[in-house]
CSV table of C-alpha atoms in Angstrom, one decimal:
chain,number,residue,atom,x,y,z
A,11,UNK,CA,15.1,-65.0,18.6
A,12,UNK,CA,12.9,-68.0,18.2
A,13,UNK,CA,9.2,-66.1,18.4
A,14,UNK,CA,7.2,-66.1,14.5
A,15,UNK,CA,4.5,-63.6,14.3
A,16,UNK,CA,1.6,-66.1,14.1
A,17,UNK,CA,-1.7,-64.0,13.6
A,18,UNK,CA,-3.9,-61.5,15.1
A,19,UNK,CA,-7.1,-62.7,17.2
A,20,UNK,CA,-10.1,-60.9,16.0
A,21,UNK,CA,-13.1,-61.2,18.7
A,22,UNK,CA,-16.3,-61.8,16.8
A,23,UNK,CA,-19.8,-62.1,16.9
A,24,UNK,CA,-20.0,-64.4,13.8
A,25,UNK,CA,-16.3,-65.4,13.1
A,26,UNK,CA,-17.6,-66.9,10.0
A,27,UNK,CA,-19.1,-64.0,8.0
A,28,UNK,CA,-16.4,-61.5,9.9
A,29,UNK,CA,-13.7,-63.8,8.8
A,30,UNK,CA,-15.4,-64.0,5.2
A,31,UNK,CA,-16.0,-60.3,4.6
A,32,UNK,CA,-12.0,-59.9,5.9
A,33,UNK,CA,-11.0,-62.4,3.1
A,34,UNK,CA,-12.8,-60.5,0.4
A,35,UNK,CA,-11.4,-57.4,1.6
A,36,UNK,CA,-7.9,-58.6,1.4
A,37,UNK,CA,-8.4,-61.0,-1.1
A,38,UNK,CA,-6.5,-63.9,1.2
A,39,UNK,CA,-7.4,-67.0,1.3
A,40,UNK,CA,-8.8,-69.4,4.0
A,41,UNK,CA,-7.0,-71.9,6.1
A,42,UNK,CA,-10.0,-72.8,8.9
A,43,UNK,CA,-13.0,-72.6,9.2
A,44,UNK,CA,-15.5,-73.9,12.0
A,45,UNK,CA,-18.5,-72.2,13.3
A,46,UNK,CA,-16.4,-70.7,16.5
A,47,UNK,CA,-13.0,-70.0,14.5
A,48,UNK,CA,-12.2,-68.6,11.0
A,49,UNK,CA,-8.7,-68.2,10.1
A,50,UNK,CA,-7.6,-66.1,6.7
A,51,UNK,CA,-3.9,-66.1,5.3
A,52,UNK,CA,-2.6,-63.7,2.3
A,53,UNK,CA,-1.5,-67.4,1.3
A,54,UNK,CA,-2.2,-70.9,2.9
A,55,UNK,CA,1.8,-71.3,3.7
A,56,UNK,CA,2.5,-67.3,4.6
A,57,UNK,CA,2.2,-65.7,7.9
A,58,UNK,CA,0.8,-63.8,10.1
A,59,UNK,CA,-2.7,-64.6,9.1
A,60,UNK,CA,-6.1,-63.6,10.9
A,61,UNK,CA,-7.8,-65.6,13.2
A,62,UNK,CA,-11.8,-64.7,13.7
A,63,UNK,CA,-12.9,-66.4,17.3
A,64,UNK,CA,-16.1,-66.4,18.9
A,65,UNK,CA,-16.8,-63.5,21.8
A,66,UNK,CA,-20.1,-62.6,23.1
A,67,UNK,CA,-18.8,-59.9,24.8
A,68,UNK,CA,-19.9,-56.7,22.3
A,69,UNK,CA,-17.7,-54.1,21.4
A,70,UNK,CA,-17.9,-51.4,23.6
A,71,UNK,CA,-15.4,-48.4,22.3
A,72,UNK,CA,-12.1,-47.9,20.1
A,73,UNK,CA,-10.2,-50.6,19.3
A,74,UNK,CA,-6.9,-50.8,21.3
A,75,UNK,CA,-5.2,-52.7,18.6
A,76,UNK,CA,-5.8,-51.6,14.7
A,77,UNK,CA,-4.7,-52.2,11.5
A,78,UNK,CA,-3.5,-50.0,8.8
A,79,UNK,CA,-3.5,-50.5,5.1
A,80,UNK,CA,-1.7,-48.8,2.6
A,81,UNK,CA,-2.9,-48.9,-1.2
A,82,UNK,CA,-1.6,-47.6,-4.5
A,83,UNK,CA,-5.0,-45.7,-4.5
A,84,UNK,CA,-6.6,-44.8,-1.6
A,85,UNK,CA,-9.9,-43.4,-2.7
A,86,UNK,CA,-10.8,-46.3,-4.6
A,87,UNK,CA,-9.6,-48.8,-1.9
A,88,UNK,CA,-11.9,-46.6,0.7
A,89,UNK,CA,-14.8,-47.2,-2.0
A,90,UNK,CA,-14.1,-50.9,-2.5
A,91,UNK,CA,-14.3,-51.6,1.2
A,92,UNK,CA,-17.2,-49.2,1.6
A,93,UNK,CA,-19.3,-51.5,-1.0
A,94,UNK,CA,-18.0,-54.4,0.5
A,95,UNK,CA,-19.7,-53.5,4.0
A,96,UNK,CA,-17.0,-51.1,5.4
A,97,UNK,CA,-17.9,-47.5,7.1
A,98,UNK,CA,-16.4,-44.2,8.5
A,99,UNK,CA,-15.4,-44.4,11.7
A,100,UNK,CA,-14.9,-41.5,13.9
A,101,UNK,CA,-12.4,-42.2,16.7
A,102,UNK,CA,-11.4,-38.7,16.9
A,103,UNK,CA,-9.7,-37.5,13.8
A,104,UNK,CA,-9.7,-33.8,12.9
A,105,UNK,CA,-10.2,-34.1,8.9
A,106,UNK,CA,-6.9,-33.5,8.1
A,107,UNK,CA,-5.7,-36.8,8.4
A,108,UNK,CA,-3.8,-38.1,5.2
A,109,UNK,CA,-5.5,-41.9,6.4
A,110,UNK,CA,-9.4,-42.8,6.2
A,111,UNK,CA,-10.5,-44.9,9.2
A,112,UNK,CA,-13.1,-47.3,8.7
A,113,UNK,CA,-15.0,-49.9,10.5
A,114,UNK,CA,-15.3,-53.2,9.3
A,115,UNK,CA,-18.8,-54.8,9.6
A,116,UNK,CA,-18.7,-55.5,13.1
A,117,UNK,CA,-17.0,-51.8,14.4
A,118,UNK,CA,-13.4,-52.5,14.3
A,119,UNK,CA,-11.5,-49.6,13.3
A,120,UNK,CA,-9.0,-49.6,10.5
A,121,UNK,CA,-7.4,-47.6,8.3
A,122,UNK,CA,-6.3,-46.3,4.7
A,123,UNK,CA,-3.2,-44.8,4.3
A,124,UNK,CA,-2.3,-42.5,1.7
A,125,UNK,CA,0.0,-43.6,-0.5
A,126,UNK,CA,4.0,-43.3,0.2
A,127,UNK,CA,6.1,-40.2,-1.2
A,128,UNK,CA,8.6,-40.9,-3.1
């Protein structure tokens, strides 16, 4: 097979301060940056990164397409992100739910996993 996971496209209203909140949150670095594209690696040589582009369509319901986290400790990686700009989602969950979802500062949904059993 000859296919490398690049990155995920993020559709944003302001790649730029979508793209920077994203790089705070995961504390990667950035590789590009112009005012229509922002892209974000967890290092400038290591892939798949994150790739902010421009879209003035707005975001109309659930994300088809999320992303999933998983911590050491998830309560204080759901109140990190929460200070950073992050909030609750509701895209259905019952409560019982050992993941938080969360919406970054434009709406898309992501979670927090609990952490793995041993």
């Amino acid at each position: 097979m000859t296919l490398e996971w690049e990155q995920v496209i993020v559709d944003a209203a302001d790649p730029v301060a979508l793209g920077r909140w994203w790089a705070e949150a995961l504390g990667w670095v950035v590789v590009g940056e112009s005012p229509d594209e922002f892209e974000i690696r967890p290092a400038p040589d290591r892939l798949p990164g994150l790739l902010f582009g421009r879209s003035p369509d707005a975001k109309t319901g659930k994300n088809r397409l999320h992303l999933d986290f998983r911590p050491v400790d998830q309560q204080a990686e759901v109140d990190r992100l929460l200070a950073l700009g992050a909030r609750h989602a509701d895209v259905g969950q019952t409560g019982e739910e050992p993941w938080v979802v969360l919406a970054d500062p434009e709406g898309n949904e992501f979670c927090v996993l609990a952490p793995r059993r041993a």
